[in-house]
Coordinates of C-alpha atoms in Angstrom, one line a residue:
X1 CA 0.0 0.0 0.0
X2 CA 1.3 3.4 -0.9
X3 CA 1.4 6.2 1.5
X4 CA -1.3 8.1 -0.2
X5 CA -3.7 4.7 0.1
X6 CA -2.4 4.4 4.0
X7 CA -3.1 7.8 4.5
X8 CA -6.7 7.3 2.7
X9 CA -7.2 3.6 4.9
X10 CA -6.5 6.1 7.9
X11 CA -8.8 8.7 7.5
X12 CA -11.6 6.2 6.7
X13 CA -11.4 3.8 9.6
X14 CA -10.5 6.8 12.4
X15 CA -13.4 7.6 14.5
X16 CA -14.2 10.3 16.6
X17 CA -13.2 10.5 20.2
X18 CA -13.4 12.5 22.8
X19 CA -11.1 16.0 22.6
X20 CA -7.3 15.9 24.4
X21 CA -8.7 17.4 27.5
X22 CA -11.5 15.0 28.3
X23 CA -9.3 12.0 29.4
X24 CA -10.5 9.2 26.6
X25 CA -9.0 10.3 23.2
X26 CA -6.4 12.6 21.4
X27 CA -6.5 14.8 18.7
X28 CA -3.4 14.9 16.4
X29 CA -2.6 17.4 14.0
X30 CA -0.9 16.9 10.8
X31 CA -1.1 20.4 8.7
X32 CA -3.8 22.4 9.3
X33 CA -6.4 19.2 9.7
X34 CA -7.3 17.7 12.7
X35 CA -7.9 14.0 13.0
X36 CA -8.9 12.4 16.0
X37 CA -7.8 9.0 17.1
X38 CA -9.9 5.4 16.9
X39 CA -11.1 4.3 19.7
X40 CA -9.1 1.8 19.8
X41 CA -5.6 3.7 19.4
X42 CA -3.5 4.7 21.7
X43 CA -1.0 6.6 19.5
X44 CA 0.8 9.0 22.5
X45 CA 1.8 8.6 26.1
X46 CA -0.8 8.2 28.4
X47 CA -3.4 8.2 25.8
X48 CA -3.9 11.6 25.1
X49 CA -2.0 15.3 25.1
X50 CA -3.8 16.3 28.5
X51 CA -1.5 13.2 30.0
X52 CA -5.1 12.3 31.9
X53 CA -3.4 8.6 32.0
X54 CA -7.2 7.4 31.5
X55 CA -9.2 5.8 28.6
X56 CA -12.6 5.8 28.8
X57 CA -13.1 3.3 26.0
X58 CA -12.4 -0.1 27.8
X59 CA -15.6 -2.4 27.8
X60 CA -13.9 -5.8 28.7
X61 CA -11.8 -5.3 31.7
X62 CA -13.6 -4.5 34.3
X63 CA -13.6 -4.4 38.5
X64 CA -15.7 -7.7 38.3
X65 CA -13.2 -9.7 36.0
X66 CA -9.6 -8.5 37.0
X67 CA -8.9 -10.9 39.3
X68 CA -6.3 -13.7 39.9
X69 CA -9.1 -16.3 38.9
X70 CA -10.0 -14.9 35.5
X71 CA -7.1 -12.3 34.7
X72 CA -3.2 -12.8 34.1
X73 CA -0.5 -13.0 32.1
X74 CA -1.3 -14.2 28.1
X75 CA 1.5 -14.2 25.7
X76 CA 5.0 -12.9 25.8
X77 CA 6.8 -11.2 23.1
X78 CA 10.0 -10.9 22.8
X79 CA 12.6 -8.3 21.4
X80 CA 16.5 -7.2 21.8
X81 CA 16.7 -5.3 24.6
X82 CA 15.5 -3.1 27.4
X83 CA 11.4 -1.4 26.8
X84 CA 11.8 2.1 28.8
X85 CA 9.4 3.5 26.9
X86 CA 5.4 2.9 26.9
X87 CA 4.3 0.7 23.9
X88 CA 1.7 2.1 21.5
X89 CA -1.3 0.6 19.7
X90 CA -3.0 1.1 16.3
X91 CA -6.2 -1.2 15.5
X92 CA -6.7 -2.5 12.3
X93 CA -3.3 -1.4 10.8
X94 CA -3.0 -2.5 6.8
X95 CA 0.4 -4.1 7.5
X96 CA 2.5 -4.5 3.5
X97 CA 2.1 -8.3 2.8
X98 CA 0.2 -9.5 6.1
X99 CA -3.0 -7.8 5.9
X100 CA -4.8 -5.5 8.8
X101 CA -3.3 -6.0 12.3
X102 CA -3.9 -4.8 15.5
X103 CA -0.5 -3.8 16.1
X104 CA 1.6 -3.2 18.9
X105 CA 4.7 -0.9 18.5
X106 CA 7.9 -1.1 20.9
X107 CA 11.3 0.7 21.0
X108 CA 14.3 -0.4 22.8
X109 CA 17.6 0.5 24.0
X110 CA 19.0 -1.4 21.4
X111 CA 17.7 1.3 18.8
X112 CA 15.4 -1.2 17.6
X113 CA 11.5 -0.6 16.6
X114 CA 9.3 -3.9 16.6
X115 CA 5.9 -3.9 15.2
X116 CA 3.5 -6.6 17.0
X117 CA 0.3 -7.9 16.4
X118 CA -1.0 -6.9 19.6
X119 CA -3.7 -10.2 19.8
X120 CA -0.7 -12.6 20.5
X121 CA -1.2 -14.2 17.2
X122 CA 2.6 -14.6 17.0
X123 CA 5.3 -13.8 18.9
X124 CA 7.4 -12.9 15.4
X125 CA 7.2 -9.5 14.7
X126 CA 5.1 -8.1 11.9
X127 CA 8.1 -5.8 11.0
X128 CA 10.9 -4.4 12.8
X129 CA 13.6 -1.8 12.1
X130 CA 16.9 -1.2 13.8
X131 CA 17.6 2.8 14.0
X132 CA 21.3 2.4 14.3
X133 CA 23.5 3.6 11.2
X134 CA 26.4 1.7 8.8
X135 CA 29.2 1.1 11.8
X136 CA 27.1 2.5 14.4
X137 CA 26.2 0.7 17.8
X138 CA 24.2 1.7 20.8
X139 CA 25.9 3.9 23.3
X140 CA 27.6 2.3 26.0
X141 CA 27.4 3.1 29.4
X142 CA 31.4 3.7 29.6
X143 CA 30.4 6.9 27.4
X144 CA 26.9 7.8 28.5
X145 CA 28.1 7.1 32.3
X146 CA 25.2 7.1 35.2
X147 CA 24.7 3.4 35.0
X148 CA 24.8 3.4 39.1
X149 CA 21.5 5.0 38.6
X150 CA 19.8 3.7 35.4
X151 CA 20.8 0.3 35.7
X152 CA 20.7 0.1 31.8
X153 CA 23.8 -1.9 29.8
X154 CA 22.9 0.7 26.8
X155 CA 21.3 3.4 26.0
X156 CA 19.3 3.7 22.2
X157 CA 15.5 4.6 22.2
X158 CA 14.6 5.5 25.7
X159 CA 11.8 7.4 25.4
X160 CA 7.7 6.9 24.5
X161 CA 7.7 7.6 20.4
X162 CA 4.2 9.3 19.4
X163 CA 1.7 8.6 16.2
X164 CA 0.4 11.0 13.8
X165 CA -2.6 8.4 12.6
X166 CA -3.7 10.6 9.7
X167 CA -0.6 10.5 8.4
X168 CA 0.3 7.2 9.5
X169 CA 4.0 7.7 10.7
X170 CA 5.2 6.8 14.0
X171 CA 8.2 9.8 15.0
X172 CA 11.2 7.9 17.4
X173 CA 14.1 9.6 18.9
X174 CA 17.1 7.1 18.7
X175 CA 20.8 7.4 20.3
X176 CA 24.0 6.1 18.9
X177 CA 27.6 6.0 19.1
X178 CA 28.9 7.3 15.5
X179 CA 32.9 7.5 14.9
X180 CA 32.8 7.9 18.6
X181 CA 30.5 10.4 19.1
X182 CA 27.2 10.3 20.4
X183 CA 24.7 11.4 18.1
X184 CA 20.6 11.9 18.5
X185 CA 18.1 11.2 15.6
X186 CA 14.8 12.0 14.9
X187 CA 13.5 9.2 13.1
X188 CA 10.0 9.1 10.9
X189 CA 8.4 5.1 10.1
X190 CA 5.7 4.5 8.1
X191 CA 3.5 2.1 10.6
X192 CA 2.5 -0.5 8.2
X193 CA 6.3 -1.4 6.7
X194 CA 8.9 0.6 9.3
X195 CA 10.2 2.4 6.6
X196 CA 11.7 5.7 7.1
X197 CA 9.6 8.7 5.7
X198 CA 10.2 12.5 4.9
X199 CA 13.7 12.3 4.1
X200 CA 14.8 11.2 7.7
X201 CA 16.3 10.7 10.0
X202 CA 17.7 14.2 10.6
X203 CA 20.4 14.8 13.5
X204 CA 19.1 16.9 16.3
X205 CA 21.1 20.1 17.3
X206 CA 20.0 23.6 18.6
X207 CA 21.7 26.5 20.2
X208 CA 19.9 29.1 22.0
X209 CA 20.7 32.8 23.2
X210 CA 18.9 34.6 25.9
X211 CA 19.4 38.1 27.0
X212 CA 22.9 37.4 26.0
X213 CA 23.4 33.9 27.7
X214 CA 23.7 31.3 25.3
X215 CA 23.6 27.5 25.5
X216 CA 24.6 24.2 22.9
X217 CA 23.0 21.5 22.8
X218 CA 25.0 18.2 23.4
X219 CA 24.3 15.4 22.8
X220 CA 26.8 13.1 25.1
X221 CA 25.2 15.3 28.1
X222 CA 21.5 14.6 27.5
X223 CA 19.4 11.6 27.7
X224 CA 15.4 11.9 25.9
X225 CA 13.7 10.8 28.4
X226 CA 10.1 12.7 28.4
X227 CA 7.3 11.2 25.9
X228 CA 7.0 12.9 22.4
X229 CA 4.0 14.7 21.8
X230 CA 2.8 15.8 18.7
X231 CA 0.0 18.7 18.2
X232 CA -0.7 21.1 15.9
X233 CA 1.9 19.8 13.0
X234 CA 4.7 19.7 15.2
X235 CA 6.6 17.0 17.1
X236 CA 8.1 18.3 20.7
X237 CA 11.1 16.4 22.1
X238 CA 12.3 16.9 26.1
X239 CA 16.0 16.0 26.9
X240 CA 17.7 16.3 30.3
X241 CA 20.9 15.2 31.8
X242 CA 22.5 11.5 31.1
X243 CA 20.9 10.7 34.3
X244 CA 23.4 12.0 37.1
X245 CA 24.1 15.2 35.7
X246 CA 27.6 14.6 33.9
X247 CA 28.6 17.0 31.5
X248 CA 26.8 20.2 31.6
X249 CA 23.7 19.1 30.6
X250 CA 20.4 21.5 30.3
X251 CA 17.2 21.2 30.0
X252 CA 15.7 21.2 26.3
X253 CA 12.4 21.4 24.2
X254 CA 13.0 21.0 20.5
X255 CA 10.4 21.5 17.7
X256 CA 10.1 19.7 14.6
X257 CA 7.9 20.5 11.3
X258 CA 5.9 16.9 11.6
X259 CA 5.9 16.9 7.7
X260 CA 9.3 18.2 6.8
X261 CA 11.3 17.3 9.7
X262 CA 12.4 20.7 9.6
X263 CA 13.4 22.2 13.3
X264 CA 11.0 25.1 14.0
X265 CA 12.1 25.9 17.4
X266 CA 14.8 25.2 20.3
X267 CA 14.2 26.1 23.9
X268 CA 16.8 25.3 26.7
X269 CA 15.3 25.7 30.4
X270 CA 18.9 27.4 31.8
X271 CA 20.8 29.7 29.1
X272 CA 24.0 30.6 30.1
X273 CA 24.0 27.8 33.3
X274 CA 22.6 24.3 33.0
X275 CA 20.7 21.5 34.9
X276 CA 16.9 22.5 34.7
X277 CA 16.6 18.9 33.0
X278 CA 13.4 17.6 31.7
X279 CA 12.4 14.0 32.8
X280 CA 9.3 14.2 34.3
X281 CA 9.7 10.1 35.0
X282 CA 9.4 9.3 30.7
X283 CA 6.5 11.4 31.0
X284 CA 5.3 13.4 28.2
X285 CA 5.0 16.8 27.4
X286 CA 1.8 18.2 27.6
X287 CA -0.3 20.9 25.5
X288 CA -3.7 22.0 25.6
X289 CA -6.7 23.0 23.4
X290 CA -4.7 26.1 22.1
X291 CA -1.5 24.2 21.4
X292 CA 0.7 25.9 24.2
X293 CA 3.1 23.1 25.5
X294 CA 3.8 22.2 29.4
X295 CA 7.0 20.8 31.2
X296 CA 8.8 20.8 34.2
X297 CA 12.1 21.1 34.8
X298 CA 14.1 19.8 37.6
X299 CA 17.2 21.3 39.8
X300 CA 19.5 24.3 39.3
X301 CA 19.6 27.7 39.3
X302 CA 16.0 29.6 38.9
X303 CA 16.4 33.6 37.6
X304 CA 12.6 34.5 37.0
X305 CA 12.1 35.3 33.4
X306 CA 15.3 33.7 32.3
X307 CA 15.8 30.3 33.6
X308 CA 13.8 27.9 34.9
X309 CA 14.9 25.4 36.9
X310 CA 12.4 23.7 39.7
X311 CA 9.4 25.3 37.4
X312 CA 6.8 24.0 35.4
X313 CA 7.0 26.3 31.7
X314 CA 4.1 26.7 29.4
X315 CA 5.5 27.3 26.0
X316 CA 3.7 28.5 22.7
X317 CA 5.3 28.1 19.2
X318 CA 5.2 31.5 16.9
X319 CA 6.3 30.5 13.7
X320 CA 9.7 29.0 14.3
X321 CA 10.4 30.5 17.8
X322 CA 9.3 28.7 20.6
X323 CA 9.7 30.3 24.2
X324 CA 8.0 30.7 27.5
X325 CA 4.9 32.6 27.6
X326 CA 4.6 31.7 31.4
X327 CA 5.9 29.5 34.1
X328 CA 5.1 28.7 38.1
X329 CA 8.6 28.6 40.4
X330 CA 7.8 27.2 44.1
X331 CA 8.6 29.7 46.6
X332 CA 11.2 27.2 48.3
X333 CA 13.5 26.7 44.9
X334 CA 16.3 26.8 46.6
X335 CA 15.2 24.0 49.6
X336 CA 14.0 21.8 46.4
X337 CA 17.5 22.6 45.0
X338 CA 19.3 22.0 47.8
X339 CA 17.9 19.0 48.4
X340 CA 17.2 17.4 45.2
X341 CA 14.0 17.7 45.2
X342 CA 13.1 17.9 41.8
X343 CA 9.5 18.5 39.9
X344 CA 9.9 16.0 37.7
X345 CA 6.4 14.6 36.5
X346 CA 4.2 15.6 33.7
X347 CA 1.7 18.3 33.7
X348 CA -2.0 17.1 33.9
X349 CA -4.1 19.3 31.9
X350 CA -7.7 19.1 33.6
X351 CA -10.0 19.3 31.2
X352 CA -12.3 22.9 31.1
X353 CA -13.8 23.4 35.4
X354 CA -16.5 25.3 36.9
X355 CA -15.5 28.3 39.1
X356 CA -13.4 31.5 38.6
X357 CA -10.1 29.5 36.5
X358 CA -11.6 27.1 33.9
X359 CA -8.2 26.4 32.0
X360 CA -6.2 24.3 35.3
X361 CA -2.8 22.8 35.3
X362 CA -1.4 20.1 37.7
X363 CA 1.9 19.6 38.1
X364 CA 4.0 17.7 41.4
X365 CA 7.5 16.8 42.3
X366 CA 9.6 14.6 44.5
X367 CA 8.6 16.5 47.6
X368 CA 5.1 15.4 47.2
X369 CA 3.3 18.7 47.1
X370 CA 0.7 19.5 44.5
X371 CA 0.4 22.4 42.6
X372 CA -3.0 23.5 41.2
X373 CA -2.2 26.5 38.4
X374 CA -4.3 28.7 36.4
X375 CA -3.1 28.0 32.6
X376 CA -4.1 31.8 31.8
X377 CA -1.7 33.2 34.7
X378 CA 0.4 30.4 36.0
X379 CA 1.7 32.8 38.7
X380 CA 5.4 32.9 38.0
X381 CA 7.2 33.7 41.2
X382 CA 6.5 35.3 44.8
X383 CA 9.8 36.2 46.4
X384 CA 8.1 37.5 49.7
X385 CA 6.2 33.8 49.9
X386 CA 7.6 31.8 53.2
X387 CA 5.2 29.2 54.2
X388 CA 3.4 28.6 50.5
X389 CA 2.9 29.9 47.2
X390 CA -0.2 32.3 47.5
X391 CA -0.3 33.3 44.1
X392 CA -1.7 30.2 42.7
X393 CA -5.1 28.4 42.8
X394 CA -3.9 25.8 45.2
X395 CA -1.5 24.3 46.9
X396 CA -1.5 20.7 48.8
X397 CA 1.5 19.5 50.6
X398 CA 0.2 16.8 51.7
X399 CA 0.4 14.2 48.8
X400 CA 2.8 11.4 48.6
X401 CA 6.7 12.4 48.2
X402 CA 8.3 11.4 45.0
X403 CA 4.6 10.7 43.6
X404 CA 4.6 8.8 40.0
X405 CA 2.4 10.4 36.7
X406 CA -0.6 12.0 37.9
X407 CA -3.5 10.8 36.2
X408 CA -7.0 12.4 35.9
X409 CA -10.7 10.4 36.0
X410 CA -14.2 11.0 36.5
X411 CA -13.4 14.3 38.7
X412 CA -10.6 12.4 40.4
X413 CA -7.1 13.0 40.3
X414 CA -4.6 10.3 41.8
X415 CA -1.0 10.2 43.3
X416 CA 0.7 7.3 43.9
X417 CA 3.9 8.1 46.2
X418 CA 7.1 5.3 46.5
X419 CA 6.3 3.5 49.9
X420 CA 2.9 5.5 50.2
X421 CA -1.0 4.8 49.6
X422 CA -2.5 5.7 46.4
X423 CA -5.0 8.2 46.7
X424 CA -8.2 9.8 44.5
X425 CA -8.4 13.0 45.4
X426 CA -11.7 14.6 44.2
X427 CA -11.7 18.0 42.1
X428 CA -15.2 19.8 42.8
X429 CA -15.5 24.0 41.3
X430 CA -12.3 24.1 40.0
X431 CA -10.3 23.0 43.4
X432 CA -9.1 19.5 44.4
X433 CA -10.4 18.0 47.9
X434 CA -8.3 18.7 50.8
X435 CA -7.7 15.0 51.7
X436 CA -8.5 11.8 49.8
X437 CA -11.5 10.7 48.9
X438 CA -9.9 6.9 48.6
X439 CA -6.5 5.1 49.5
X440 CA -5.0 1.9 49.3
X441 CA -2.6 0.5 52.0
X442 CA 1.3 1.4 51.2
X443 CA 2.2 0.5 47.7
X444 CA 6.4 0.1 46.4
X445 CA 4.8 3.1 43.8
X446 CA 6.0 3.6 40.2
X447 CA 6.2 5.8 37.5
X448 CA 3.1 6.0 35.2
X449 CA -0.5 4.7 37.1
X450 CA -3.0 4.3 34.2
X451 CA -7.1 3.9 34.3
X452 CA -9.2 2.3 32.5
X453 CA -12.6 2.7 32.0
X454 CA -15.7 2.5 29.6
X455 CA -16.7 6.0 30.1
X456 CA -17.7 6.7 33.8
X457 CA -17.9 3.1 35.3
X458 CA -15.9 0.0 35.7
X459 CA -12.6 2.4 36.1
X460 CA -9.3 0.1 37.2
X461 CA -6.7 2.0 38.4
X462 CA -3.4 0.1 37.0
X463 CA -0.1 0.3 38.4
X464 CA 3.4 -1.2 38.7
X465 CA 4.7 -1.8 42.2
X466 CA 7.7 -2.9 42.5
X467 CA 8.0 -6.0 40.7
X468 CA 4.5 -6.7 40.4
X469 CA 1.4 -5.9 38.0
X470 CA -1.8 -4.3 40.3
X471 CA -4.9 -3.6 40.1
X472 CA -7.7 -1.6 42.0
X473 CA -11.1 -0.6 41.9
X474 CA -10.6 3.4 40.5
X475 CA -13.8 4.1 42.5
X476 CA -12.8 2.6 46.2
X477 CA -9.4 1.9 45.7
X478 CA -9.9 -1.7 46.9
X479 CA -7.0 -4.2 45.7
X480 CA -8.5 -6.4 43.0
X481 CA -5.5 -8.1 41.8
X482 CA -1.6 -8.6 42.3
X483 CA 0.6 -10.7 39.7
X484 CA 2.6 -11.3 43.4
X485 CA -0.2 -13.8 44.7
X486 CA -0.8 -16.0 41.7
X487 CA 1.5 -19.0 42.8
X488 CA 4.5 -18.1 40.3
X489 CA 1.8 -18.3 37.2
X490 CA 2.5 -14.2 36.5
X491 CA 5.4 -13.3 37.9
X492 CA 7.2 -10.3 36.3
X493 CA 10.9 -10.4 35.7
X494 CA 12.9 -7.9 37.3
X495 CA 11.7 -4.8 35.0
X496 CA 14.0 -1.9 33.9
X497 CA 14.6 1.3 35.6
X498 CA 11.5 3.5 34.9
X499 CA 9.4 0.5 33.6
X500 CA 5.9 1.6 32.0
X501 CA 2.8 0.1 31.0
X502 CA -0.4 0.6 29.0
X503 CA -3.6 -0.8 28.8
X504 CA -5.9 -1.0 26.0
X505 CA -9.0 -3.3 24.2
X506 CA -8.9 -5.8 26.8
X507 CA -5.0 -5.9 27.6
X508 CA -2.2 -4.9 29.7
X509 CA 1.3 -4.5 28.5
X510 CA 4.0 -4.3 30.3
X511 CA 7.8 -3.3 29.5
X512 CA 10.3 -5.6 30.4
X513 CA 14.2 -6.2 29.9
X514 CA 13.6 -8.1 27.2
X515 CA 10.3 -7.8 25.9
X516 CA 6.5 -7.2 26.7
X517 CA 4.4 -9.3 28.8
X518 CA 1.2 -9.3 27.7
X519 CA -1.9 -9.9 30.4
X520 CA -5.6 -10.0 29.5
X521 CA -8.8 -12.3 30.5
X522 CA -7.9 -16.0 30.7
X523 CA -9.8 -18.8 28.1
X524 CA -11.0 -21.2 31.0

């Protein structure tokens, strides 16, 4: 099939979902047209630009089923190296020579792209294409360094790659060792074959100057880490340090043209110093109805207006320039500097509230407090704040420190702290309850909760803990499953550093060292 019948198969089988705030779909943009994603798809992190973490569009799982009697693991597949990233799913995909899949993508460290079908037909891959260059290899830890706190043996594709579905391309971000050097890509695939598109890949670079401090980007200091998101014909890419801030490393937000490839925008967090990385936990970058783009930036040194370290940015593309239109710095910068207490998740974009602020943010770090910001005046900084920041809509330091992805549902938001409960906090008139409405006991906590849900009932609240798959009623937060206490018959390996999952049409996927474990209902 040629790209203009792929594109064509595209547009015809897409149906409408619900818009990027609501929590069940997402809207990409390719051009000036707007195509919103099956049902069925989840083509971005978390399932939709808002990073809600929820999909409303899940009819078999349900609180009823997911147990240890009737739910576990289903299939395995296997692939060359470590899944950091969260795998992404396309129904009905016209694959060249095999007919329409279901398809399940996955990038590893090994710069590798595998193409599924996500039923468990086959445990061969449907295509797959290695990113790496004539001579090149992966980089080693010996050059990217930090391995005493990634626990990787390579670094390639680390982050979540992203879907334009109208299009049909799936946009990667791939790191390799060339001549010595370490070298990022931005790579575009077709999703049916894995062949590269647009004329790519192209090498990513950017330098920036700011009210005369200027910063290079390079690449043997950063690590892509955050999610891609793509949104209104342009693909944004986070980096931040390797992972133990070695060699000068900032914090970056590149833009691409998502139909040329063409950069159309470099932002670095810290011009002129450096830390401020972006990692927000693989996370994604976050944008709203109007296309302005949200991320947070961990440790260094904050100078209002300039740099932006320990702040969550909200950045708007004009033409090729992209910059910060606003930002939110905690009163205590310095403490969270000090102590390395970073914000470092992604922004939850609440979809529109009742009450005086209708456009809200979210955004937390390792401390554990909450920040509740108005999108339209994020409150910047209050230097004569001691005990709290005043000057946003609210503030709630009583969440769970070094709290994974938040994820919004049904007029919940939950937190789910390492070594702390889970907790549904409820959000009534534009302001979030003062304590939660639901917890679970202690969990090990992890990076990236998910819920699923079809539409307002049945929601599970997904999460990885530890070395175990979980489950819980998203109403009451009552455990309804464990892969721990099946008797060995699901027991997880031990999962990479930053380990994600996802959940979609009736199965959960989770990354693995080696592969994907696939769980679902059981045939009895």
């Amino acid at each position: 099939m040629d790209n203009r019948s792929a594109r064509l198969f595209y547009l015809c089988v897409l149906t409408l979902a619900l818009s990027s705030c609501g929590g069940g779909g997402n809207s990409a943009r390719s051009g000036s047209q707007d195509v919103a994603l099956s049902n069925l798809s989840v083509a971005t992190w978390h399932y939709d630009n808002a990073r809600t973490g929820a999909t409303l569009n899940e009819s078999s799982l349900t609180p009823a089923n997911v147990n240890s009697g009737t739910f576990g693991k289903v299939f395995i597949l296997p692939v060359d190296g470590a899944v950091i990233g969260q795998p992404l799913y396309l129904g009905s995909v016209p694959v060249a020579g095999k007919g329409a899949h279901n398809v399940l993508y996955v990038a590893t460290l090994h710069d590798s792209v595998y193409a599924f079908d996500a039923d468990g037909t086959s445990s061969s891959p449907l295509w797959t294409k290695s990113l790496l260059g004539s001579g090149e290899t992966t980089v080693p830890m010996s050059v990217q360094g930090c391995q005493n706190v990634t626990q990787w043996n390579e670094v390639g594709v680390v982050s979540t790659p992203v879907i334009d579905t109208a299009s049909g391309t799936i946009y990667v971000v791939a790191k390799s060792l060339s001549n010595g050097s370490s070298v990022f890509r931005l790579h575009a695939l077709d999703v049916s074959s894995g062949e590269e598109k647009l004329n790519g890949p192209v090498q990513i670079s950017a330098s920036v100057s700011v009210a005369g401090l200027s910063s290079t980007f390079s690449a043997l200091a950063e690590l892509n880490r955050p999610a891609l998101l793509l949104t209104n014909g342009h693909v944004y890419l986070g980096f931040g340090s390797n992972g133990c801030n070695a060699f000068n490393p900032h914090g970056w937000v590149l833009s691409y043209n998502a139909s040329t490839l063409a950069q159309e925008g470099a932002f670095a967090t810290t011009p002129g110093t450096n830390l401020g990385s972006i990692w927000q936990k693989g996370g994604g970058l976050s944008s709203d109805a109007a296309y302005n783009v949200y991320a947070e930036a961990a440790e260094g040194i904050s100078m209002p207006g300039t740099s932006f370290a320990d702040s969550i940015i909200k950045l708007t593309q004009s033409g090729t320039q992209l910059s910060a239109s606003d930002w939110f710095t905690p009163y205590n910068q310095d403490f969270l500097r000090a102590n390395d207490l970073d914000l470092n998740t992604s922004v939850l974009v609440l979809p529109d509230q009742p009450g005086p602020f209708p456009h809200l943010a979210m955004g937390s770090g390792k401390e554990g407090t909450m920040y509740l910001l108005n999108r339209d005046n994020m409150g910047q900084y209050c230097p004569t704040c001691s005990i709290g920041d005043v000057q946003i809509v609210q503030e709630l330091a009583v969440a769970a420190p070094y709290t994974g992805s938040l994820v919004y549902w049904n007029s919940m938001v939950y937190t789910t702290g390492a070594g702390s409960p889970i907790s549904a906090w409820s959000i009534n008139n534009g302001l979030l309850s003062p304590s939660p409405v639901a917890q679970t006991a202690p969990v090990g906590g992890g990076h990236s909760p998910v819920v699923t849900s079809n539409g307002t009932s049945n929601g599970v609240l997904w999460q990885l803990n530890g070395t175990a798959l979980t489950a819980f009623d998203a109403s009451s937060l009552a455990s309804l499953y464990s892969s721990s206490q099946t008797n060995g018959r699901d027991t997880l390996p031990a999962l990479p550093h930053f380990a994600q999952l996802i959940a979609v049409n009736g199965k959960v996927y989770v990354s693995t060292n080696d592969g994907v474990i696939a769980f679902g209902l059981l045939q009895h």
